[in-house]
Amino acid sequence: MLAGSEEFINKSWRVKQRLGGAMRQSGVLAAMCLYALDNNISRLSNDHEVASFLGSELEKLETVEQILPIETNIVIFDLSDETISAPNLVQKMREQGFQIGAFGERRIRIVTHLDVDMAAGIKLVEALKIYLK
């Protein structure tokens, strides 16, 4: 049980959501994590390397306004108002065979993983350059 002011409870609820406290079927996710740790721990650095590469290439594009610090295999960046919207970019990338995510109109998230090698990262950058001129 959690007790406190309305402000405290509201803040606690938001923190719980951010940490995945409302996720259903979390056991399935935990099983995937355990599998990755048992079978692929030695190659996690590859995912981080591809993510870092993506970040360094995105920094060169004028239509990318901000790239959040890349600490793992997740790349999050904001698009300028002068370029394609995030949802439209997601659709264009899907048509090219890439799956990326949009958060609102201007923020994009890319996650590298076991099936994304450096060659795929290079292809993704080339595809992104078409729309982020």
mmCIF file of N, CA and C in Angstrom:
data_model
loop_
_atom_site.group_PDB
_atom_site.id
_atom_site.type_symbol
_atom_site.label_atom_id
_atom_site.label_comp_id
_atom_site.label_asym_id
_atom_site.label_seq_id
_atom_site.Cartn_x
_atom_site.Cartn_y
_atom_site.Cartn_z
ATOM 1 N N MET A 1 0.840 -1.148 0.000
ATOM 2 C CA MET A 1 0.000 0.000 0.000
ATOM 3 C C MET A 1 0.900 1.230 0.000
ATOM 4 N N LEU A 2 0.422 2.266 -0.672
ATOM 5 C CA LEU A 2 1.152 3.528 -0.748
ATOM 6 C C LEU A 2 0.240 4.626 -0.233
ATOM 7 N N ALA A 3 0.743 5.437 0.653
ATOM 8 C CA ALA A 3 -0.054 6.529 1.217
ATOM 9 C C ALA A 3 0.703 7.832 1.034
ATOM 10 N N GLY A 4 -0.048 8.894 0.825
ATOM 11 C CA GLY A 4 0.570 10.207 0.672
ATOM 12 C C GLY A 4 -0.418 11.198 0.109
ATOM 13 N N SER A 5 0.074 12.379 -0.191
ATOM 14 C CA SER A 5 -0.772 13.433 -0.757
ATOM 15 C C SER A 5 -1.193 13.053 -2.173
ATOM 16 N N GLU A 6 -2.183 13.755 -2.689
ATOM 17 C CA GLU A 6 -2.644 13.494 -4.053
ATOM 18 C C GLU A 6 -1.501 13.709 -5.049
ATOM 19 N N GLU A 7 -0.713 14.750 -4.836
ATOM 20 C CA GLU A 7 0.426 15.028 -5.715
ATOM 21 C C GLU A 7 1.435 13.878 -5.676
ATOM 22 N N PHE A 8 1.727 13.378 -4.475
ATOM 23 C CA PHE A 8 2.668 12.271 -4.316
ATOM 24 C C PHE A 8 2.150 11.005 -5.002
ATOM 25 N N ILE A 9 0.876 10.709 -4.816
ATOM 26 C CA ILE A 9 0.283 9.511 -5.426
ATOM 27 C C ILE A 9 0.322 9.628 -6.943
ATOM 28 N N ASN A 10 -0.020 10.808 -7.479
ATOM 29 C CA ASN A 10 0.006 11.004 -8.933
ATOM 30 C C ASN A 10 1.417 10.829 -9.487
ATOM 31 N N LYS A 11 2.408 11.385 -8.790
ATOM 32 C CA LYS A 11 3.794 11.242 -9.229
ATOM 33 C C LYS A 11 4.222 9.779 -9.152
ATOM 34 N N SER A 12 3.847 9.098 -8.087
ATOM 35 C CA SER A 12 4.194 7.684 -7.922
ATOM 36 C C SER A 12 3.593 6.838 -9.035
ATOM 37 N N TRP A 13 2.362 7.159 -9.423
ATOM 38 C CA TRP A 13 1.699 6.417 -10.494
ATOM 39 C C TRP A 13 2.471 6.584 -11.797
ATOM 40 N N ARG A 14 2.912 7.817 -12.105
ATOM 41 C CA ARG A 14 3.667 8.059 -13.337
ATOM 42 C C ARG A 14 4.998 7.301 -13.322
ATOM 43 N N VAL A 15 5.661 7.292 -12.177
ATOM 44 C CA VAL A 15 6.926 6.556 -12.063
ATOM 45 C C VAL A 15 6.678 5.063 -12.275
ATOM 46 N N LYS A 16 5.618 4.545 -11.682
ATOM 47 C CA LYS A 16 5.274 3.125 -11.851
ATOM 48 C C LYS A 16 5.070 2.807 -13.336
ATOM 49 N N GLN A 17 4.367 3.676 -14.049
ATOM 50 C CA GLN A 17 4.115 3.454 -15.471
ATOM 51 C C GLN A 17 5.429 3.443 -16.256
ATOM 52 N N ARG A 18 6.308 4.393 -15.965
ATOM 53 C CA ARG A 18 7.587 4.484 -16.677
ATOM 54 C C ARG A 18 8.451 3.248 -16.455
ATOM 55 N N LEU A 19 8.342 2.669 -15.296
ATOM 56 C CA LEU A 19 9.153 1.495 -14.967
ATOM 57 C C LEU A 19 8.495 0.183 -15.385
ATOM 58 N N GLY A 20 7.353 0.273 -16.056
ATOM 59 C CA GLY A 20 6.699 -0.927 -16.554
ATOM 60 C C GLY A 20 5.786 -1.603 -15.560
ATOM 61 N N GLY A 21 5.400 -0.900 -14.502
ATOM 62 C CA GLY A 21 4.579 -1.488 -13.454
ATOM 63 C C GLY A 21 3.176 -1.862 -13.876
ATOM 64 N N ALA A 22 2.726 -1.371 -15.022
ATOM 65 C CA ALA A 22 1.376 -1.693 -15.478
ATOM 66 C C ALA A 22 1.387 -2.702 -16.618
ATOM 67 N N MET A 23 2.547 -3.268 -16.909
ATOM 68 C CA MET A 23 2.645 -4.200 -18.025
ATOM 69 C C MET A 23 1.949 -5.511 -17.700
ATOM 70 N N ARG A 24 1.245 -6.014 -18.683
ATOM 71 C CA ARG A 24 0.643 -7.327 -18.556
ATOM 72 C C ARG A 24 1.602 -8.337 -19.202
ATOM 73 N N GLN A 25 1.505 -9.554 -18.822
ATOM 74 C CA GLN A 25 2.348 -10.612 -19.387
ATOM 75 C C GLN A 25 3.837 -10.300 -19.235
ATOM 76 N N SER A 26 4.204 -9.719 -18.122
ATOM 77 C CA SER A 26 5.612 -9.369 -17.920
ATOM 78 C C SER A 26 6.497 -10.613 -17.827
ATOM 79 N N GLY A 27 5.921 -11.750 -17.509
ATOM 80 C CA GLY A 27 6.696 -12.990 -17.466
ATOM 81 C C GLY A 27 7.255 -13.364 -18.828
ATOM 82 N N VAL A 28 6.498 -13.082 -19.889
ATOM 83 C CA VAL A 28 6.970 -13.359 -21.247
ATOM 84 C C VAL A 28 8.182 -12.489 -21.552
ATOM 85 N N LEU A 29 8.108 -11.216 -21.188
ATOM 86 C CA LEU A 29 9.244 -10.318 -21.397
ATOM 87 C C LEU A 29 10.444 -10.757 -20.571
ATOM 88 N N ALA A 30 10.186 -11.167 -19.351
ATOM 89 C CA ALA A 30 11.279 -11.633 -18.490
ATOM 90 C C ALA A 30 11.945 -12.864 -19.100
ATOM 91 N N ALA A 31 11.153 -13.757 -19.678
ATOM 92 C CA ALA A 31 11.714 -14.955 -20.310
ATOM 93 C C ALA A 31 12.610 -14.578 -21.486
ATOM 94 N N MET A 32 12.187 -13.585 -22.266
ATOM 95 C CA MET A 32 13.021 -13.134 -23.386
ATOM 96 C C MET A 32 14.331 -12.540 -22.882
ATOM 97 N N CYS A 33 14.249 -11.772 -21.821
ATOM 98 C CA CYS A 33 15.460 -11.180 -21.243
ATOM 99 C C CYS A 33 16.412 -12.264 -20.742
ATOM 100 N N LEU A 34 15.865 -13.243 -20.058
ATOM 101 C CA LEU A 34 16.703 -14.331 -19.556
ATOM 102 C C LEU A 34 17.356 -15.104 -20.699
ATOM 103 N N TYR A 35 16.597 -15.339 -21.763
ATOM 104 C CA TYR A 35 17.163 -16.026 -22.927
ATOM 105 C C TYR A 35 18.322 -15.217 -23.507
ATOM 106 N N ALA A 36 18.104 -13.909 -23.646
ATOM 107 C CA ALA A 36 19.165 -13.046 -24.187
ATOM 108 C C ALA A 36 20.405 -13.086 -23.305
ATOM 109 N N LEU A 37 20.203 -13.027 -22.010
ATOM 110 C CA LEU A 37 21.347 -13.054 -21.097
ATOM 111 C C LEU A 37 22.073 -14.395 -21.123
ATOM 112 N N ASP A 38 21.317 -15.471 -21.284
ATOM 113 C CA ASP A 38 21.926 -16.804 -21.307
ATOM 114 C C ASP A 38 22.605 -17.131 -22.636
ATOM 115 N N ASN A 39 22.095 -16.563 -23.740
ATOM 116 C CA ASN A 39 22.555 -16.994 -25.057
ATOM 117 C C ASN A 39 23.227 -15.922 -25.906
ATOM 118 N N ASN A 40 23.037 -14.663 -25.585
ATOM 119 C CA ASN A 40 23.530 -13.613 -26.477
ATOM 120 C C ASN A 40 24.281 -12.492 -25.777
ATOM 121 N N ILE A 41 24.676 -12.693 -24.558
ATOM 122 C CA ILE A 41 25.330 -11.623 -23.806
ATOM 123 C C ILE A 41 26.611 -11.157 -24.503
ATOM 124 N N SER A 42 27.312 -12.070 -25.143
ATOM 125 C CA SER A 42 28.589 -11.717 -25.775
ATOM 126 C C SER A 42 28.417 -10.819 -26.990
ATOM 127 N N ARG A 43 27.217 -10.780 -27.564
ATOM 128 C CA ARG A 43 27.031 -9.966 -28.752
ATOM 129 C C ARG A 43 26.234 -8.687 -28.488
ATOM 130 N N LEU A 44 25.874 -8.415 -27.245
ATOM 131 C CA LEU A 44 25.150 -7.181 -26.941
ATOM 132 C C LEU A 44 25.949 -5.950 -27.344
ATOM 133 N N SER A 45 27.260 -6.036 -27.265
ATOM 134 C CA SER A 45 28.086 -4.894 -27.663
ATOM 135 C C SER A 45 27.894 -4.566 -29.140
ATOM 136 N N ASN A 46 27.546 -5.564 -29.966
ATOM 137 C CA ASN A 46 27.252 -5.301 -31.380
ATOM 138 C C ASN A 46 26.047 -4.384 -31.513
ATOM 139 N N ASP A 47 25.009 -4.647 -30.714
ATOM 140 C CA ASP A 47 23.811 -3.803 -30.750
ATOM 141 C C ASP A 47 24.163 -2.373 -30.379
ATOM 142 N N HIS A 48 24.999 -2.216 -29.368
ATOM 143 C CA HIS A 48 25.400 -0.882 -28.914
ATOM 144 C C HIS A 48 26.247 -0.186 -29.978
ATOM 145 N N GLU A 49 27.084 -0.947 -30.654
ATOM 146 C CA GLU A 49 27.927 -0.383 -31.711
ATOM 147 C C GLU A 49 27.074 0.127 -32.871
ATOM 148 N N VAL A 50 26.082 -0.644 -33.271
ATOM 149 C CA VAL A 50 25.201 -0.216 -34.362
ATOM 150 C C VAL A 50 24.411 1.021 -33.936
ATOM 151 N N ALA A 51 23.924 1.041 -32.706
ATOM 152 C CA ALA A 51 23.191 2.210 -32.210
ATOM 153 C C ALA A 51 24.086 3.447 -32.213
ATOM 154 N N SER A 52 25.320 3.313 -31.780
ATOM 155 C CA SER A 52 26.262 4.439 -31.787
ATOM 156 C C SER A 52 26.529 4.918 -33.209
ATOM 157 N N PHE A 53 26.668 3.978 -34.131
ATOM 158 C CA PHE A 53 26.854 4.332 -35.539
ATOM 159 C C PHE A 53 25.662 5.137 -36.048
ATOM 160 N N LEU A 54 24.449 4.656 -35.750
ATOM 161 C CA LEU A 54 23.256 5.378 -36.189
ATOM 162 C C LEU A 54 23.260 6.795 -35.640
ATOM 163 N N GLY A 55 23.575 6.936 -34.365
ATOM 164 C CA GLY A 55 23.612 8.260 -33.752
ATOM 165 C C GLY A 55 24.618 9.173 -34.413
ATOM 166 N N SER A 56 25.801 8.659 -34.704
ATOM 167 C CA SER A 56 26.831 9.501 -35.326
ATOM 168 C C SER A 56 26.435 9.916 -36.736
ATOM 169 N N GLU A 57 25.744 9.051 -37.455
ATOM 170 C CA GLU A 57 25.280 9.406 -38.796
ATOM 171 C C GLU A 57 24.113 10.390 -38.739
ATOM 172 N N LEU A 58 23.219 10.219 -37.779
ATOM 173 C CA LEU A 58 22.085 11.136 -37.639
ATOM 174 C C LEU A 58 22.547 12.539 -37.271
ATOM 175 N N GLU A 59 23.639 12.641 -36.510
ATOM 176 C CA GLU A 59 24.176 13.955 -36.134
ATOM 177 C C GLU A 59 24.555 14.790 -37.345
ATOM 178 N N LYS A 60 24.849 14.155 -38.452
ATOM 179 C CA LYS A 60 25.271 14.850 -39.667
ATOM 180 C C LYS A 60 24.100 15.448 -40.444
ATOM 181 N N LEU A 61 22.882 15.086 -40.075
ATOM 182 C CA LEU A 61 21.706 15.534 -40.818
ATOM 183 C C LEU A 61 21.132 16.806 -40.201
ATOM 184 N N GLU A 62 20.960 17.836 -41.019
ATOM 185 C CA GLU A 62 20.457 19.118 -40.524
ATOM 186 C C GLU A 62 19.024 19.032 -40.017
ATOM 187 N N THR A 63 18.252 18.085 -40.513
ATOM 188 C CA THR A 63 16.849 17.979 -40.113
ATOM 189 C C THR A 63 16.661 17.193 -38.818
ATOM 190 N N VAL A 64 17.756 16.694 -38.255
ATOM 191 C CA VAL A 64 17.708 16.046 -36.940
ATOM 192 C C VAL A 64 18.142 17.085 -35.917
ATOM 193 N N GLU A 65 17.211 17.469 -35.038
ATOM 194 C CA GLU A 65 17.489 18.553 -34.093
ATOM 195 C C GLU A 65 18.216 18.098 -32.843
ATOM 196 N N GLN A 66 17.809 16.988 -32.293
ATOM 197 C CA GLN A 66 18.392 16.541 -31.030
ATOM 198 C C GLN A 66 18.441 15.022 -31.015
ATOM 199 N N ILE A 67 19.549 14.493 -30.548
ATOM 200 C CA ILE A 67 19.683 13.053 -30.334
ATOM 201 C C ILE A 67 19.926 12.865 -28.847
ATOM 202 N N LEU A 68 19.066 12.098 -28.208
ATOM 203 C CA LEU A 68 19.265 11.833 -26.787
ATOM 204 C C LEU A 68 20.522 10.982 -26.606
ATOM 205 N N PRO A 69 21.162 11.073 -25.456
ATOM 206 C CA PRO A 69 22.377 10.270 -25.238
ATOM 207 C C PRO A 69 22.119 8.785 -25.511
ATOM 208 N N ILE A 70 23.017 8.180 -26.266
ATOM 209 C CA ILE A 70 22.887 6.766 -26.624
ATOM 210 C C ILE A 70 23.756 5.969 -25.668
ATOM 211 N N GLU A 71 23.105 5.267 -24.761
ATOM 212 C CA GLU A 71 23.825 4.513 -23.737
ATOM 213 C C GLU A 71 23.730 3.007 -23.941
ATOM 214 N N THR A 72 22.755 2.577 -24.726
ATOM 215 C CA THR A 72 22.577 1.141 -24.958
ATOM 216 C C THR A 72 22.285 0.925 -26.435
ATOM 217 N N ASN A 73 21.223 0.213 -26.732
ATOM 218 C CA ASN A 73 20.847 -0.093 -28.107
ATOM 219 C C ASN A 73 19.640 0.718 -28.567
ATOM 220 N N ILE A 74 19.339 1.792 -27.875
ATOM 221 C CA ILE A 74 18.169 2.610 -28.190
ATOM 222 C C ILE A 74 18.624 3.981 -28.660
ATOM 223 N N VAL A 75 18.101 4.399 -29.823
ATOM 224 C CA VAL A 75 18.409 5.708 -30.392
ATOM 225 C C VAL A 75 17.105 6.496 -30.454
ATOM 226 N N ILE A 76 17.070 7.633 -29.785
ATOM 227 C CA ILE A 76 15.890 8.498 -29.794
ATOM 228 C C ILE A 76 16.334 9.867 -30.277
ATOM 229 N N PHE A 77 15.613 10.394 -31.268
ATOM 230 C CA PHE A 77 15.978 11.705 -31.802
ATOM 231 C C PHE A 77 14.736 12.482 -32.225
ATOM 232 N N ASP A 78 14.913 13.802 -32.313
ATOM 233 C CA ASP A 78 13.829 14.707 -32.690
ATOM 234 C C ASP A 78 14.076 15.255 -34.085
ATOM 235 N N LEU A 79 12.991 15.378 -34.835
ATOM 236 C CA LEU A 79 13.044 15.925 -36.183
ATOM 237 C C LEU A 79 12.699 17.406 -36.154
ATOM 238 N N SER A 80 13.318 18.176 -37.031
ATOM 239 C CA SER A 80 12.997 19.601 -37.118
ATOM 240 C C SER A 80 11.612 19.774 -37.737
ATOM 241 N N ASP A 81 11.052 20.949 -37.542
ATOM 242 C CA ASP A 81 9.730 21.246 -38.096
ATOM 243 C C ASP A 81 9.756 21.333 -39.620
ATOM 244 N N GLU A 82 10.937 21.498 -40.204
ATOM 245 C CA GLU A 82 11.060 21.684 -41.653
ATOM 246 C C GLU A 82 11.097 20.374 -42.430
ATOM 247 N N THR A 83 10.974 19.260 -41.762
ATOM 248 C CA THR A 83 11.086 17.975 -42.455
ATOM 249 C C THR A 83 9.826 17.139 -42.231
ATOM 250 N N ILE A 84 9.840 15.954 -42.729
ATOM 251 C CA ILE A 84 8.733 15.007 -42.622
ATOM 252 C C ILE A 84 8.369 14.779 -41.148
ATOM 253 N N SER A 85 7.104 14.510 -40.885
ATOM 254 C CA SER A 85 6.685 14.224 -39.507
ATOM 255 C C SER A 85 7.142 12.820 -39.113
ATOM 256 N N ALA A 86 7.222 12.587 -37.822
ATOM 257 C CA ALA A 86 7.646 11.273 -37.331
ATOM 258 C C ALA A 86 6.717 10.153 -37.815
ATOM 259 N N PRO A 87 5.376 10.310 -37.700
ATOM 260 C CA PRO A 87 4.512 9.224 -38.186
ATOM 261 C C PRO A 87 4.685 8.947 -39.684
ATOM 262 N N ASN A 88 4.883 10.003 -40.472
ATOM 263 C CA ASN A 88 5.095 9.791 -41.907
ATOM 264 C C ASN A 88 6.432 9.110 -42.183
ATOM 265 N N LEU A 89 7.456 9.470 -41.416
ATOM 266 C CA LEU A 89 8.754 8.814 -41.583
ATOM 267 C C LEU A 89 8.655 7.334 -41.216
ATOM 268 N N VAL A 90 7.928 7.031 -40.153
ATOM 269 C CA VAL A 90 7.724 5.626 -39.762
ATOM 270 C C VAL A 90 7.092 4.852 -40.916
ATOM 271 N N GLN A 91 6.077 5.445 -41.551
ATOM 272 C CA GLN A 91 5.404 4.788 -42.673
ATOM 273 C C GLN A 91 6.356 4.588 -43.853
ATOM 274 N N LYS A 92 7.127 5.615 -44.176
ATOM 275 C CA LYS A 92 8.083 5.504 -45.290
ATOM 276 C C LYS A 92 9.133 4.432 -45.007
ATOM 277 N N MET A 93 9.603 4.370 -43.778
ATOM 278 C CA MET A 93 10.599 3.354 -43.424
ATOM 279 C C MET A 93 9.991 1.954 -43.460
ATOM 280 N N ARG A 94 8.724 1.842 -43.050
ATOM 281 C CA ARG A 94 8.039 0.544 -43.112
ATOM 282 C C ARG A 94 7.981 0.065 -44.566
ATOM 283 N N GLU A 95 7.695 0.996 -45.484
ATOM 284 C CA GLU A 95 7.649 0.652 -46.904
ATOM 285 C C GLU A 95 9.013 0.184 -47.412
ATOM 286 N N GLN A 96 10.080 0.632 -46.770
ATOM 287 C CA GLN A 96 11.444 0.237 -47.137
ATOM 288 C C GLN A 96 11.887 -1.037 -46.399
ATOM 289 N N GLY A 97 11.022 -1.547 -45.503
ATOM 290 C CA GLY A 97 11.345 -2.771 -44.771
ATOM 291 C C GLY A 97 11.961 -2.560 -43.403
ATOM 292 N N PHE A 98 11.900 -1.319 -42.883
ATOM 293 C CA PHE A 98 12.452 -1.012 -41.565
ATOM 294 C C PHE A 98 11.325 -0.704 -40.596
ATOM 295 N N GLN A 99 11.480 -1.129 -39.372
ATOM 296 C CA GLN A 99 10.483 -0.845 -38.344
ATOM 297 C C GLN A 99 11.109 0.079 -37.306
ATOM 298 N N ILE A 100 10.603 1.311 -37.275
ATOM 299 C CA ILE A 100 11.027 2.291 -36.282
ATOM 300 C C ILE A 100 9.765 2.812 -35.610
ATOM 301 N N GLY A 101 9.900 3.580 -34.556
ATOM 302 C CA GLY A 101 8.729 4.057 -33.826
ATOM 303 C C GLY A 101 8.686 5.570 -33.743
ATOM 304 N N ALA A 102 7.471 6.098 -33.645
ATOM 305 C CA ALA A 102 7.259 7.539 -33.484
ATOM 306 C C ALA A 102 6.640 7.805 -32.124
ATOM 307 N N PHE A 103 7.080 8.880 -31.516
ATOM 308 C CA PHE A 103 6.476 9.392 -30.286
ATOM 309 C C PHE A 103 6.018 10.801 -30.600
ATOM 310 N N GLY A 104 4.760 10.958 -30.916
ATOM 311 C CA GLY A 104 4.254 12.270 -31.295
ATOM 312 C C GLY A 104 4.646 12.612 -32.723
ATOM 313 N N GLU A 105 4.644 13.895 -33.028
ATOM 314 C CA GLU A 105 4.887 14.361 -34.393
ATOM 315 C C GLU A 105 6.355 14.499 -34.752
ATOM 316 N N ARG A 106 7.243 14.573 -33.772
ATOM 317 C CA ARG A 106 8.636 14.918 -34.065
ATOM 318 C C ARG A 106 9.674 13.963 -33.497
ATOM 319 N N ARG A 107 9.305 13.016 -32.677
ATOM 320 C CA ARG A 107 10.304 12.153 -32.026
ATOM 321 C C ARG A 107 10.273 10.744 -32.617
ATOM 322 N N ILE A 108 11.473 10.215 -32.870
ATOM 323 C CA ILE A 108 11.653 8.875 -33.441
ATOM 324 C C ILE A 108 12.470 8.019 -32.478
ATOM 325 N N ARG A 109 12.130 6.740 -32.424
ATOM 326 C CA ARG A 109 12.913 5.780 -31.638
ATOM 327 C C ARG A 109 13.308 4.614 -32.535
ATOM 328 N N ILE A 110 14.583 4.264 -32.474
ATOM 329 C CA ILE A 110 15.118 3.109 -33.197
ATOM 330 C C ILE A 110 15.794 2.209 -32.166
ATOM 331 N N VAL A 111 15.512 0.918 -32.239
ATOM 332 C CA VAL A 111 16.116 -0.044 -31.319
ATOM 333 C C VAL A 111 16.862 -1.089 -32.138
ATOM 334 N N THR A 112 18.138 -1.271 -31.820
ATOM 335 C CA THR A 112 18.911 -2.323 -32.479
ATOM 336 C C THR A 112 18.811 -3.596 -31.637
ATOM 337 N N HIS A 113 18.954 -4.741 -32.297
ATOM 338 C CA HIS A 113 18.809 -6.018 -31.595
ATOM 339 C C HIS A 113 19.506 -7.117 -32.380
ATOM 340 N N LEU A 114 19.310 -8.329 -31.968
ATOM 341 C CA LEU A 114 19.976 -9.499 -32.535
ATOM 342 C C LEU A 114 19.894 -9.552 -34.061
ATOM 343 N N ASP A 115 18.778 -9.114 -34.633
ATOM 344 C CA ASP A 115 18.572 -9.204 -36.077
ATOM 345 C C ASP A 115 19.012 -7.955 -36.833
ATOM 346 N N VAL A 116 19.662 -7.012 -36.157
ATOM 347 C CA VAL A 116 20.114 -5.774 -36.807
ATOM 348 C C VAL A 116 21.638 -5.726 -36.731
ATOM 349 N N ASP A 117 22.281 -6.040 -37.851
ATOM 350 C CA ASP A 117 23.741 -5.968 -37.878
ATOM 351 C C ASP A 117 24.174 -4.632 -38.487
ATOM 352 N N MET A 118 25.478 -4.424 -38.610
ATOM 353 C CA MET A 118 25.980 -3.152 -39.125
ATOM 354 C C MET A 118 25.523 -2.910 -40.559
ATOM 355 N N ALA A 119 25.442 -3.963 -41.365
ATOM 356 C CA ALA A 119 24.974 -3.805 -42.746
ATOM 357 C C ALA A 119 23.552 -3.259 -42.772
ATOM 358 N N ALA A 120 22.703 -3.758 -41.883
ATOM 359 C CA ALA A 120 21.332 -3.245 -41.797
ATOM 360 C C ALA A 120 21.337 -1.800 -41.311
ATOM 361 N N GLY A 121 22.229 -1.480 -40.377
ATOM 362 C CA GLY A 121 22.343 -0.107 -39.896
ATOM 363 C C GLY A 121 22.727 0.847 -41.012
ATOM 364 N N ILE A 122 23.657 0.431 -41.856
ATOM 365 C CA ILE A 122 24.077 1.262 -42.991
ATOM 366 C C ILE A 122 22.918 1.461 -43.958
ATOM 367 N N LYS A 123 22.179 0.390 -44.246
ATOM 368 C CA LYS A 123 21.015 0.500 -45.138
ATOM 369 C C LYS A 123 19.958 1.423 -44.548
ATOM 370 N N LEU A 124 19.742 1.343 -43.239
ATOM 371 C CA LEU A 124 18.767 2.215 -42.592
ATOM 372 C C LEU A 124 19.178 3.676 -42.730
ATOM 373 N N VAL A 125 20.447 3.968 -42.500
ATOM 374 C CA VAL A 125 20.928 5.354 -42.629
ATOM 375 C C VAL A 125 20.689 5.862 -44.048
ATOM 376 N N GLU A 126 21.000 5.051 -45.045
ATOM 377 C CA GLU A 126 20.788 5.470 -46.435
ATOM 378 C C GLU A 126 19.312 5.737 -46.707
ATOM 379 N N ALA A 127 18.435 4.898 -46.173
ATOM 380 C CA ALA A 127 16.995 5.102 -46.356
ATOM 381 C C ALA A 127 16.530 6.367 -45.639
ATOM 382 N N LEU A 128 17.030 6.599 -44.430
ATOM 383 C CA LEU A 128 16.647 7.802 -43.684
ATOM 384 C C LEU A 128 17.089 9.065 -44.409
ATOM 385 N N LYS A 129 18.263 9.037 -45.017
ATOM 386 C CA LYS A 129 18.786 10.217 -45.717
ATOM 387 C C LYS A 129 17.876 10.660 -46.856
ATOM 388 N N ILE A 130 17.166 9.728 -47.453
ATOM 389 C CA ILE A 130 16.244 10.068 -48.542
ATOM 390 C C ILE A 130 15.174 11.033 -48.050
ATOM 391 N N TYR A 131 14.686 10.823 -46.838
ATOM 392 C CA TYR A 131 13.562 11.611 -46.318
ATOM 393 C C TYR A 131 13.979 12.723 -45.366
ATOM 394 N N LEU A 132 15.194 12.676 -44.870
ATOM 395 C CA LEU A 132 15.644 13.678 -43.899
ATOM 396 C C LEU A 132 16.678 14.613 -44.513
ATOM 397 N N LYS A 133 16.394 15.092 -45.708
ATOM 398 C CA LYS A 133 17.309 16.016 -46.390
ATOM 399 C C LYS A 133 17.176 17.407 -45.815
#
